[in-house]
Amino acid sequence: MRITLFGATGRMGQLLTQLALDAGHEVTAYARTPGKLRITHPKLSVVAGQLDDEEAILEAVRTADAVIEGVGSESEATRRIITAMDAAGVKRLVAVSTCSVPDPDDLPDGRLKTLVHFVKTAAPRAYAEVRAAAQAVRASDLDWTLIRVAELNDKAASGFVKVGHYGHGTVGLSVSRADMAAFLLSQVSDSAYVRSAPAISN
């Protein structure tokens, strides 16, 4: 499969890039600073560009079978990626989101409410951006999945994640970057959560 990754140079993005290559996929990494991507591989190509470069974004997604987008804190970038995917006829989008984005299937959860309130108060711009990005994804005609997480950690991969919705006692508030990367990759070929916004945790 041909996968385009946005956010490939971050800690989780590097893990995801390597996992995708190890699984035999052809990977196009979109990077504002390509030098930060410390991976070389015959099946890896890099498109350098800023998140406001519509032509470079279109180049990155043009031949993709699926896109994994990890820049949900920049809503305009998410909109440009969606526009490029529409233009290229690419339908599958797996997008990283956060617990600040509610879902109709969530139930009240005291710990989550406290965390979201803290984020909204401490980082109002980031809070607004991630919600706007999620809204753009949900409003699109793509086969999208929003993967919601609360807190990331650097623990070793466990090979297992809990998937569900907040407030049901199924998922917690923390997941390792390694396990999240594996779950994101699994979703490019899994239709179970298409047009859904599951939460995940360890």
Short mmCIF file of C-alpha atoms in Angstrom, two decimals:
data_model
loop_
_atom_site.label_atom_id
_atom_site.label_comp_id
_atom_site.label_asym_id
_atom_site.label_seq_id
_atom_site.Cartn_x
_atom_site.Cartn_y
_atom_site.Cartn_z
CA MET A 1 0.00 0.00 0.00
CA ARG A 2 1.13 3.56 -0.67
CA ILE A 3 0.81 5.67 2.48
CA THR A 4 1.42 9.40 2.89
CA LEU A 5 2.31 10.57 6.39
CA PHE A 6 1.94 14.09 7.71
CA GLY A 7 3.78 14.58 10.99
CA ALA A 8 6.43 11.98 10.17
CA THR A 9 9.32 13.80 11.88
CA GLY A 10 7.85 13.79 15.40
CA ARG A 11 8.56 11.06 17.94
CA MET A 12 5.43 9.10 17.15
CA GLY A 13 5.73 9.89 13.45
CA GLN A 14 9.20 8.37 13.23
CA LEU A 15 7.94 5.20 14.89
CA LEU A 16 5.00 5.10 12.47
CA THR A 17 7.23 5.66 9.45
CA GLN A 18 9.50 2.78 10.43
CA LEU A 19 6.58 0.46 11.18
CA ALA A 20 5.01 1.19 7.79
CA LEU A 21 8.28 0.53 5.97
CA ASP A 22 8.91 -2.65 7.95
CA ALA A 23 5.45 -3.84 6.93
CA GLY A 24 6.36 -3.40 3.26
CA HIS A 25 4.40 -0.25 2.50
CA GLU A 26 5.61 2.52 0.22
CA VAL A 27 5.78 5.65 2.37
CA THR A 28 5.77 9.31 1.40
CA ALA A 29 6.68 11.51 4.35
CA TYR A 30 5.69 15.16 4.20
CA ALA A 31 8.18 17.17 6.22
CA ARG A 32 8.73 20.84 6.93
CA THR A 33 12.27 19.94 8.00
CA PRO A 34 13.29 16.73 6.17
CA GLY A 35 16.58 16.52 8.07
CA LYS A 36 14.66 15.62 11.21
CA LEU A 37 13.53 12.35 9.65
CA ARG A 38 16.30 9.99 10.69
CA ILE A 39 15.22 7.10 8.47
CA THR A 40 16.44 5.95 5.06
CA HIS A 41 14.78 3.19 3.07
CA PRO A 42 14.30 2.28 -0.60
CA LYS A 43 10.53 2.58 -0.20
CA LEU A 44 10.65 5.95 1.58
CA SER A 45 10.29 9.23 -0.28
CA VAL A 46 10.18 12.65 1.31
CA VAL A 47 8.27 15.69 0.12
CA ALA A 48 9.55 18.89 1.69
CA GLY A 49 7.04 21.65 2.30
CA GLN A 50 5.29 23.87 4.76
CA LEU A 51 1.74 23.19 5.83
CA ASP A 52 0.47 26.11 3.77
CA ASP A 53 2.07 24.83 0.54
CA GLU A 54 -0.93 23.51 -1.36
CA GLU A 55 1.09 22.32 -4.37
CA ALA A 56 3.53 20.32 -2.22
CA ILE A 57 0.68 18.80 -0.20
CA LEU A 58 -1.04 17.73 -3.43
CA GLU A 59 2.22 16.22 -4.68
CA ALA A 60 2.54 14.24 -1.45
CA VAL A 61 -0.96 12.71 -1.61
CA ARG A 62 -1.36 12.37 -5.37
CA THR A 63 -0.49 8.66 -5.60
CA ALA A 64 -1.48 7.60 -2.07
CA ASP A 65 -3.86 4.80 -1.20
CA ALA A 66 -4.25 6.25 2.31
CA VAL A 67 -3.15 9.28 4.30
CA ILE A 68 -2.26 9.36 7.99
CA GLU A 69 -2.43 12.90 9.34
CA GLY A 70 -0.78 13.85 12.61
CA VAL A 71 -1.02 17.64 12.44
CA GLY A 72 -4.49 18.05 13.95
CA SER A 73 -3.41 21.04 16.02
CA GLU A 74 -3.32 23.10 12.81
CA SER A 75 -6.81 23.17 11.39
CA GLU A 76 -5.96 25.02 8.18
CA ALA A 77 -3.35 22.38 7.39
CA THR A 78 -5.97 19.68 7.90
CA ARG A 79 -8.32 21.50 5.51
CA ARG A 80 -5.58 21.75 2.88
CA ILE A 81 -4.83 18.05 3.20
CA ILE A 82 -8.53 17.22 2.77
CA THR A 83 -8.74 19.49 -0.29
CA ALA A 84 -5.67 17.83 -1.81
CA MET A 85 -7.08 14.36 -1.16
CA ASP A 86 -10.34 15.33 -2.85
CA ALA A 87 -8.43 16.66 -5.85
CA ALA A 88 -6.34 13.49 -6.08
CA GLY A 89 -9.26 11.13 -5.52
CA VAL A 90 -7.75 9.66 -2.33
CA LYS A 91 -10.46 8.55 0.10
CA ARG A 92 -8.87 6.99 3.20
CA LEU A 93 -7.80 9.39 5.95
CA VAL A 94 -6.64 8.33 9.40
CA ALA A 95 -6.26 11.43 11.56
CA VAL A 96 -4.81 11.95 15.02
CA SER A 97 -7.05 13.87 17.41
CA THR A 98 -7.34 14.39 21.15
CA CYS A 99 -9.71 13.93 24.05
CA SER A 100 -10.67 17.60 23.67
CA VAL A 101 -12.82 16.49 20.75
CA PRO A 102 -16.12 15.07 22.01
CA ASP A 103 -18.11 12.29 20.39
CA PRO A 104 -21.84 11.54 20.68
CA ASP A 105 -21.03 8.06 22.02
CA ASP A 106 -18.98 9.41 24.94
CA LEU A 107 -20.45 9.40 28.45
CA PRO A 108 -19.57 11.85 31.27
CA ASP A 109 -16.18 11.16 32.82
CA GLY A 110 -14.86 13.23 35.72
CA ARG A 111 -11.15 12.74 35.05
CA LEU A 112 -11.58 13.50 31.37
CA LYS A 113 -13.63 16.60 32.10
CA THR A 114 -10.88 17.90 34.40
CA LEU A 115 -8.18 17.23 31.81
CA VAL A 116 -10.10 18.89 28.98
CA HIS A 117 -10.86 21.91 31.16
CA PHE A 118 -7.16 22.23 31.96
CA VAL A 119 -6.22 22.10 28.26
CA LYS A 120 -8.91 24.61 27.33
CA THR A 121 -7.66 27.00 30.03
CA ALA A 122 -3.91 26.51 29.60
CA ALA A 123 -3.79 26.24 25.81
CA PRO A 124 -6.96 27.80 24.38
CA ARG A 125 -5.56 28.19 20.87
CA ALA A 126 -4.47 24.55 20.61
CA TYR A 127 -7.82 23.48 22.08
CA ALA A 128 -9.72 25.49 19.46
CA GLU A 129 -7.47 24.30 16.61
CA VAL A 130 -7.82 20.60 17.34
CA ARG A 131 -11.59 20.90 17.58
CA ALA A 132 -11.75 22.86 14.31
CA ALA A 133 -9.54 20.27 12.60
CA ALA A 134 -11.78 17.44 13.79
CA GLN A 135 -14.84 19.32 12.55
CA ALA A 136 -13.24 19.69 9.11
CA VAL A 137 -12.50 15.97 8.98
CA ARG A 138 -16.02 15.04 10.01
CA ALA A 139 -17.52 17.40 7.43
CA SER A 140 -15.49 15.88 4.60
CA ASP A 141 -16.60 13.22 2.13
CA LEU A 142 -13.55 11.11 2.90
CA ASP A 143 -13.50 7.68 4.51
CA TRP A 144 -12.09 9.16 7.68
CA THR A 145 -11.25 7.88 11.13
CA LEU A 146 -10.38 10.20 14.01
CA ILE A 147 -8.17 8.50 16.58
CA ARG A 148 -8.59 10.32 19.90
CA VAL A 149 -5.95 10.18 22.61
CA ALA A 150 -5.53 11.98 25.91
CA GLU A 151 -1.89 11.55 26.93
CA LEU A 152 1.06 10.00 25.12
CA ASN A 153 4.01 8.32 26.81
CA ASP A 154 7.27 6.74 25.69
CA LYS A 155 6.79 3.27 27.17
CA ALA A 156 7.73 0.27 25.07
CA ALA A 157 5.14 -1.18 22.73
CA SER A 158 2.76 -3.60 24.44
CA GLY A 159 1.16 -4.80 21.22
CA PHE A 160 -2.29 -4.09 22.62
CA VAL A 161 -4.60 -1.09 22.84
CA LYS A 162 -8.05 -0.60 24.28
CA VAL A 163 -10.52 0.95 21.85
CA GLY A 164 -13.83 2.54 22.73
CA HIS A 165 -15.38 5.79 23.90
CA TYR A 166 -14.78 7.85 26.98
CA GLY A 167 -16.96 7.36 30.03
CA HIS A 168 -17.75 3.68 29.45
CA GLY A 169 -14.90 2.33 31.55
CA THR A 170 -13.27 0.82 28.48
CA VAL A 171 -10.47 3.24 27.69
CA GLY A 172 -8.16 5.19 29.94
CA LEU A 173 -6.25 8.40 29.41
CA SER A 174 -2.75 7.26 28.38
CA VAL A 175 -1.24 5.33 25.49
CA SER A 176 2.32 4.76 24.37
CA ARG A 177 3.51 6.37 21.16
CA ALA A 178 4.64 2.96 19.95
CA ASP A 179 1.22 1.37 20.43
CA MET A 180 -0.53 4.37 18.95
CA ALA A 181 1.69 4.23 15.86
CA ALA A 182 0.83 0.56 15.39
CA PHE A 183 -2.88 1.26 15.75
CA LEU A 184 -2.77 4.15 13.28
CA LEU A 185 -1.04 1.94 10.73
CA SER A 186 -3.58 -0.83 11.23
CA GLN A 187 -6.40 1.54 10.35
CA VAL A 188 -5.30 2.22 6.78
CA SER A 189 -6.66 -1.19 5.80
CA ASP A 190 -9.34 -1.64 8.48
CA SER A 191 -12.85 -0.34 7.86
CA ALA A 192 -14.18 -1.02 11.37
CA TYR A 193 -13.92 2.63 12.43
CA VAL A 194 -14.59 4.44 9.17
CA ARG A 195 -16.43 7.72 9.85
CA SER A 196 -15.99 7.14 13.56
CA ALA A 197 -13.90 8.73 16.32
CA PRO A 198 -12.73 6.00 18.69
CA ALA A 199 -10.59 6.74 21.73
CA ILE A 200 -7.61 4.52 22.47
CA SER A 201 -5.42 3.83 25.50
CA ASN A 202 -3.23 1.10 27.01
#
